[in-house]
mmCIF file of C-alpha atoms in Angstrom:
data_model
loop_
_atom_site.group_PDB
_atom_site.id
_atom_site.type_symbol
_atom_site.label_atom_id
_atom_site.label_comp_id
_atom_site.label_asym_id
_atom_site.label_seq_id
_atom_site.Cartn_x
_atom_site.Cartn_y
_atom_site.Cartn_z
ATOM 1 C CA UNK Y 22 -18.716 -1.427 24.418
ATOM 2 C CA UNK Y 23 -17.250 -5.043 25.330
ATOM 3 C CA UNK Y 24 -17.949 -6.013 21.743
ATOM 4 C CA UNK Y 25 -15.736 -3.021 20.540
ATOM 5 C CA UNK Y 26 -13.045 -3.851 22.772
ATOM 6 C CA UNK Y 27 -12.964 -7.089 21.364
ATOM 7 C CA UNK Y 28 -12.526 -5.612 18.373
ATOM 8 C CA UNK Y 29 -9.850 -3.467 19.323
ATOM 9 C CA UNK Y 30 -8.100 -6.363 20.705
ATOM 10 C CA UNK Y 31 -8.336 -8.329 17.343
ATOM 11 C CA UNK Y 32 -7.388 -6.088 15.017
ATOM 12 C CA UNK Y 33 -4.277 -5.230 17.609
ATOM 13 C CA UNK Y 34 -3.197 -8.648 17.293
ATOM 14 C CA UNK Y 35 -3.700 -9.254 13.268
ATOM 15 C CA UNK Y 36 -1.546 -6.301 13.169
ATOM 16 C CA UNK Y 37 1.103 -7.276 15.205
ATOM 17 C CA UNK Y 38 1.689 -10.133 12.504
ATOM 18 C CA UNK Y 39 1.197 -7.786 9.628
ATOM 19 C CA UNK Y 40 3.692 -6.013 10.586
ATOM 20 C CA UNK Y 41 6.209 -8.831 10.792
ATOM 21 C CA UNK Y 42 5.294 -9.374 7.226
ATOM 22 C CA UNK Y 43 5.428 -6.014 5.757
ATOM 23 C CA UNK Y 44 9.118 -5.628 7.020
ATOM 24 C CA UNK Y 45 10.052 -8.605 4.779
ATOM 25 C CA UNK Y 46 8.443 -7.583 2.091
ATOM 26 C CA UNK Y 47 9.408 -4.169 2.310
ATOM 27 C CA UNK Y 48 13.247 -5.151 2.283
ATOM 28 C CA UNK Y 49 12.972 -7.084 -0.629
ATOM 29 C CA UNK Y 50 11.587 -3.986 -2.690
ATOM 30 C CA UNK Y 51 14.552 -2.161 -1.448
ATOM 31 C CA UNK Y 52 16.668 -4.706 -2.651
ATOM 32 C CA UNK Y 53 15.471 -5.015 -5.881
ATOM 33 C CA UNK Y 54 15.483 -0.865 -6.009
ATOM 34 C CA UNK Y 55 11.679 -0.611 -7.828
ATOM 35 C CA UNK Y 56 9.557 2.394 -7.511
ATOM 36 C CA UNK Y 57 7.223 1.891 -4.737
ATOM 37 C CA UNK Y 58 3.709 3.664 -4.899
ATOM 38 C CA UNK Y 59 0.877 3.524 -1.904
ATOM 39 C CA UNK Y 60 -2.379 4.465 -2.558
ATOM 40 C CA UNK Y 61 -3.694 6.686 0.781
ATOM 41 C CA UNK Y 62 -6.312 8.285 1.539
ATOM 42 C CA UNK Y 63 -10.002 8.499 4.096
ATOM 43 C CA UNK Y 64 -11.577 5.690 4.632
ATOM 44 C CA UNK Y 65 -14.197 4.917 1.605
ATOM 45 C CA UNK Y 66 -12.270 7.078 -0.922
ATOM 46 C CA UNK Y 67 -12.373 3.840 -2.918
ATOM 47 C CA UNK Y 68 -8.288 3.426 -2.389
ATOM 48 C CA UNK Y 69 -9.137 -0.752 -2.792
ATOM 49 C CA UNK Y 70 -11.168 -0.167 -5.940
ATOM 50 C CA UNK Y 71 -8.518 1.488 -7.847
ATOM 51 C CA UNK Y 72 -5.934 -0.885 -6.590
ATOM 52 C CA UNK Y 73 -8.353 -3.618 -7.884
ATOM 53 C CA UNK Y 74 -8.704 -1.390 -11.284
ATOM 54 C CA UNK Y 75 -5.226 -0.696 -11.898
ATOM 55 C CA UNK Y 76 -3.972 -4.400 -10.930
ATOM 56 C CA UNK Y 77 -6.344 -6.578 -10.849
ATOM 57 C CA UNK Y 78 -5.900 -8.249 -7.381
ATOM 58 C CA UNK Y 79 -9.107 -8.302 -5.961
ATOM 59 C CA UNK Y 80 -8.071 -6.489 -2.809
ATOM 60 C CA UNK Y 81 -10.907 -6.532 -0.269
ATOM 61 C CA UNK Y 82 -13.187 -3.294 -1.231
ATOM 62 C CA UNK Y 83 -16.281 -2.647 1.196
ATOM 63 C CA UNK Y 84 -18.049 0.456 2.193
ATOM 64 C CA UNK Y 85 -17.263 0.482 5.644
ATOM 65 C CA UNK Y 86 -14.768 1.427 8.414
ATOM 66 C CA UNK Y 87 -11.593 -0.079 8.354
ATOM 67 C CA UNK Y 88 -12.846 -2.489 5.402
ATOM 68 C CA UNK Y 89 -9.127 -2.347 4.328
ATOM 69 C CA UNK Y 90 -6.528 -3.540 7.173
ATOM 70 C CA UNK Y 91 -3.817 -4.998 5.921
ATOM 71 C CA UNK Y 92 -1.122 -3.395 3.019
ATOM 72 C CA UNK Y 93 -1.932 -5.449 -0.219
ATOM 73 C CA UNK Y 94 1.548 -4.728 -2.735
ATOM 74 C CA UNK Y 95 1.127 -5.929 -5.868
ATOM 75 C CA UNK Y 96 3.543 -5.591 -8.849
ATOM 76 C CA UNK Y 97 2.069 -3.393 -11.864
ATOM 77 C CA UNK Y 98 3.537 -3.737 -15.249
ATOM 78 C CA UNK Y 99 4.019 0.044 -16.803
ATOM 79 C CA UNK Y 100 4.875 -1.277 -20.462
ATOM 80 C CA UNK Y 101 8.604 0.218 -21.580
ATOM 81 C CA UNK Y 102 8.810 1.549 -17.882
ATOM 82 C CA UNK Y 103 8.771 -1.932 -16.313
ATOM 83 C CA UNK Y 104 6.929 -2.795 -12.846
ATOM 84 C CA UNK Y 105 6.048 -0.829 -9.767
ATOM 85 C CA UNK Y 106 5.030 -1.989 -6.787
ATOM 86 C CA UNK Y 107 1.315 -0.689 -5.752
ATOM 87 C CA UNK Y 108 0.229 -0.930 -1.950
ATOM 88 C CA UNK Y 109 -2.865 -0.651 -1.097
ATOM 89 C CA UNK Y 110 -3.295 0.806 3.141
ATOM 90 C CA UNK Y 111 -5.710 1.098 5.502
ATOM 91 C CA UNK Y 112 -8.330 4.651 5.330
ATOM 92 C CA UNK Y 113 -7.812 7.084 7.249
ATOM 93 C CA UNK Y 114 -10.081 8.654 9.848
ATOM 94 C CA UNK Y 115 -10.572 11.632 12.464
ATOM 95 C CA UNK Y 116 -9.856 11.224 15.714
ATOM 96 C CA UNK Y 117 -8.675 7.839 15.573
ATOM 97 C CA UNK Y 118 -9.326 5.739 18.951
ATOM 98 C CA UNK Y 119 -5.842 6.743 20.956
ATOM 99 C CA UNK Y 120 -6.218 2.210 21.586
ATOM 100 C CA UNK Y 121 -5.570 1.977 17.953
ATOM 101 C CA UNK Y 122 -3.078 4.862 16.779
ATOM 102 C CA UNK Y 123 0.223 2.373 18.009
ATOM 103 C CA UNK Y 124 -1.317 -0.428 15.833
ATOM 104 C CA UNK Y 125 -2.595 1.810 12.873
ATOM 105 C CA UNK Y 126 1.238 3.619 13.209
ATOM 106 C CA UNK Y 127 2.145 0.093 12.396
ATOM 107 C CA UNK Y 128 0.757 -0.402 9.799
ATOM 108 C CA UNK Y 129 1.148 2.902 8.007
ATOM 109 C CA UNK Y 130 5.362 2.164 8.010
ATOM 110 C CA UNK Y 131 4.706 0.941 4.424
ATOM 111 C CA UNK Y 132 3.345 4.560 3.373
ATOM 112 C CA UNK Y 133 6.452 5.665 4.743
ATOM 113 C CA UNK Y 134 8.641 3.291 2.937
ATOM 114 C CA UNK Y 135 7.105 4.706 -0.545
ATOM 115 C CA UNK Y 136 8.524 6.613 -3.395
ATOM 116 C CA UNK Y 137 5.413 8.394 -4.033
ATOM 117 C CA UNK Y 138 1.779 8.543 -2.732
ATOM 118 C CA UNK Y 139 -1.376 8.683 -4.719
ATOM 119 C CA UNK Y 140 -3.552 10.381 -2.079
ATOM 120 C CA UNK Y 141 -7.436 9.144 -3.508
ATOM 121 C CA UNK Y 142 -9.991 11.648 -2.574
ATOM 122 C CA UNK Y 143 -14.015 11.281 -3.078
ATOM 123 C CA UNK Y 144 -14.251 13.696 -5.159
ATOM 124 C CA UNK Y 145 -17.983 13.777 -4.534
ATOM 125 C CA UNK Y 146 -17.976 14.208 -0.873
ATOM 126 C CA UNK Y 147 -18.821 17.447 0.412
ATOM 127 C CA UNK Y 148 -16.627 16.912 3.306
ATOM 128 C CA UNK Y 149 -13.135 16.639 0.892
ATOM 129 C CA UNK Y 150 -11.149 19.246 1.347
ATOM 130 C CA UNK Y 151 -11.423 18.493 5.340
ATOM 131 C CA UNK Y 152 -10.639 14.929 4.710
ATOM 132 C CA UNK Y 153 -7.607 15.742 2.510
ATOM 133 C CA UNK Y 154 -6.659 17.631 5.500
ATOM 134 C CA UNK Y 155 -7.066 14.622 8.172
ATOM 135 C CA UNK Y 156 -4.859 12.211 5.755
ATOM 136 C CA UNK Y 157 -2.464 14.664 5.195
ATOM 137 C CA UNK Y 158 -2.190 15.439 8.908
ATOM 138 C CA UNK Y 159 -1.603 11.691 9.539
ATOM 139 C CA UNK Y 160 0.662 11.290 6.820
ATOM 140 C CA UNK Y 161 2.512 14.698 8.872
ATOM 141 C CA UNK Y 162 1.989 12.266 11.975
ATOM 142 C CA UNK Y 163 4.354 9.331 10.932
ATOM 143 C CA UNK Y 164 7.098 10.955 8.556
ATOM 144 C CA UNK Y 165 5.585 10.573 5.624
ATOM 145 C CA UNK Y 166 4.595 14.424 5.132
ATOM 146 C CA UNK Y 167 7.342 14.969 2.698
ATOM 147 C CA UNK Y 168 6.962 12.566 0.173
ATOM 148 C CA UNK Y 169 6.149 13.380 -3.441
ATOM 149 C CA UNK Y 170 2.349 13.172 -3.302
ATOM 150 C CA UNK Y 171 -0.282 13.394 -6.355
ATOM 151 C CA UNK Y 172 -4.135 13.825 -5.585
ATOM 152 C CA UNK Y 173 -6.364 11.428 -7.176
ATOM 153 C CA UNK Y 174 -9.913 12.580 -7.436
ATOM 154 C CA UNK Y 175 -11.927 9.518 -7.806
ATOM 155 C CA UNK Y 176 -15.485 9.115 -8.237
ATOM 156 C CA UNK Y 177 -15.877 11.847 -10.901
ATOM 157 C CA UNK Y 178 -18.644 9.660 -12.543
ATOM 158 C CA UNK Y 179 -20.561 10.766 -9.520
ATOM 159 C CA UNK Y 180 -19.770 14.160 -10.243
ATOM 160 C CA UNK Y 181 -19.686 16.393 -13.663
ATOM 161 C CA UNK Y 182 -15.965 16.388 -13.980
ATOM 162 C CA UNK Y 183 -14.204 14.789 -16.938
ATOM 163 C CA UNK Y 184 -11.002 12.583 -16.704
ATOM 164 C CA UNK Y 185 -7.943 14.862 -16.264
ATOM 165 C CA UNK Y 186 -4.294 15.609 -15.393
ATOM 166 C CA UNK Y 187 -3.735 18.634 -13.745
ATOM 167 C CA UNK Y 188 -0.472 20.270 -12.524
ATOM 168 C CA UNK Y 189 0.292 23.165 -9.997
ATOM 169 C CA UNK Y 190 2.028 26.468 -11.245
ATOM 170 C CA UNK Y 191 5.295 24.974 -11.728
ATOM 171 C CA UNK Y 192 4.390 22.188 -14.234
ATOM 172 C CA UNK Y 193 4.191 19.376 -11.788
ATOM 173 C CA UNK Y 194 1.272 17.002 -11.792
ATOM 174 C CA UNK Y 195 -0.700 17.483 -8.581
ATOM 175 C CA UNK Y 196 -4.114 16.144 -9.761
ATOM 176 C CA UNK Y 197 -5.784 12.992 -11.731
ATOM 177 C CA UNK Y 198 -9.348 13.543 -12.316
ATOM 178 C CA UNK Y 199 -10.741 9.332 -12.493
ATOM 179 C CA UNK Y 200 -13.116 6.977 -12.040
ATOM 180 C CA UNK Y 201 -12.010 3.510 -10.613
ATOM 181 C CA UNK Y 202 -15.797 1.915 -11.146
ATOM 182 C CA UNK Y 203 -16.034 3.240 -14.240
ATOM 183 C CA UNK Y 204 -12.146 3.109 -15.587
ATOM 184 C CA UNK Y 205 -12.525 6.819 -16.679
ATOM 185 C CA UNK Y 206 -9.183 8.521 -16.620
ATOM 186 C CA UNK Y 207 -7.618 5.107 -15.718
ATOM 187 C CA UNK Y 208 -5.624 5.511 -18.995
ATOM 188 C CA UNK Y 209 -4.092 8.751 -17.655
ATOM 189 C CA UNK Y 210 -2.971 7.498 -14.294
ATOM 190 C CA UNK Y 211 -1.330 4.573 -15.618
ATOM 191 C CA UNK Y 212 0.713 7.262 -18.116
ATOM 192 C CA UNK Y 213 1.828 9.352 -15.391
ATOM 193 C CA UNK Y 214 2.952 6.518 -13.599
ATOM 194 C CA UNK Y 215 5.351 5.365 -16.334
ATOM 195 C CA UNK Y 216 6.917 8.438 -16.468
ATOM 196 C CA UNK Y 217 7.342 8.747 -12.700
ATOM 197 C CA UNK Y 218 9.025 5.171 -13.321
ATOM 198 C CA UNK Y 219 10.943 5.982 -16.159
ATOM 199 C CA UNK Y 220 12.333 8.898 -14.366
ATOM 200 C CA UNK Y 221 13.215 6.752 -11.168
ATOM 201 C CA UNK Y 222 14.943 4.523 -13.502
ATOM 202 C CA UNK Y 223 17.120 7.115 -14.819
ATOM 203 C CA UNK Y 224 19.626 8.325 -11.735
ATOM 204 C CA UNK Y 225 19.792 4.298 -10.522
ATOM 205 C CA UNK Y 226 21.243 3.565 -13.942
ATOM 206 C CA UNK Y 227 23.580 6.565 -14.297
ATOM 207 C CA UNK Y 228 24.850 5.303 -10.591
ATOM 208 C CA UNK Y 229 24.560 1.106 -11.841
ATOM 209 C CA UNK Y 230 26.938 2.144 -15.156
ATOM 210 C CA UNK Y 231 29.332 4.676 -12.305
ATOM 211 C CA UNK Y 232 29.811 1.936 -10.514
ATOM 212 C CA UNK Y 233 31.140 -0.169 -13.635
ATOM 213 C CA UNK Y 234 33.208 2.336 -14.534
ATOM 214 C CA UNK Y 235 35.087 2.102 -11.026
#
């Protein structure tokens, strides 16, 4: 017990100073008006391993609680759509310890802060379904329940499902079917994610060549 409580009291105070940084960082994005994506999701989803896929940053990926604390951004270049930002956040659990929700609140302001969320799911845990419901009721938790949110089943080499986009009953895309150990389906994600930037782009530029026109 003493040994957790130190824990508690150092991850309290690395993310007191994380948060410091994030602000910074976060107001620069919005100054430079780029599409921001964060990957969320329960802990062990592998949120770090497709963040390492997709950009190459070697973000800290461990099978273990908490493995991820701090919000890695890194820029991603989308070809003809330009870069995104990609942020990488901490897993999310059950019944979080009520000594860590303030400081895990914290750190979740960069979720908030997104354009879009890539919610990664095991998609070979039997237990999915109720862990999409835990992330989502977190992301309900700090204002982020509203955002424009896309389900990425990872882990599908683990599973007999094949690399796939899928979309709801109105056309949009709800669902990427991947593999960020393997790279299956990586090809796909990165697509989608150039359009979502290319569409971002479109209403800033109609508002860039307005305000010319004034």
């Amino acid at each position: 017990r003493r040994l957790l409580g130190e824990r508690v009291k150092l991850l309290k105070s690395r993310l007191t100073q994380l948060e410091r940084q994030r602000g910074v960082r976060r107001r620069a994005r919005e100054r430079r008006d780029v599409l921001t994506v964060s990957l969320v999701g329960y802990t062990n989803a592998g949120k770090s391993t497709l963040f390492n896929a997709l950009t190459k940053a070697g973000a800290y990926a461990a099978d273990q609680l908490f493995a991820t604390l701090d919000t890695t951004s890194r820029r991603l270049f989308l070809g003809d759509a330009g870069n995104i930002v990609l942020s990488d956040t901490v897993g999310f659990i059950r019944d979080l310890p009520h000594s860590l929700v303030a400081a895990f609140h914290a750190t979740l302001e960069e979720t908030v802060a997104a354009d879009v969320l890539l919610h990664v799911v095991d998609s070979s845990s039997e237990d999915r379904e109720g862990q999409i419901a835990a992330v989502n009721a977190v992301l309900e938790e700090i204002g982020a329940g509203s955002l424009p949110q896309i389900q990425i089943w990872n882990k599908i080499d683990a599973t007999l499902a094949s690399p796939e986009v899928q979309r709801d009953a109105c056309g949009n895309i709800s669902r990427v079917l991947l593999s960020a150990r393997t790279g299956e389906g990586l090809s796909l994600l990165r697509q989608v994610l150039s359009d979502i930037a290319l569409a971002h782009k479109a209403p800033l530029a109609a508002t860039s060549e307005t305000q010319d026109s004034v």
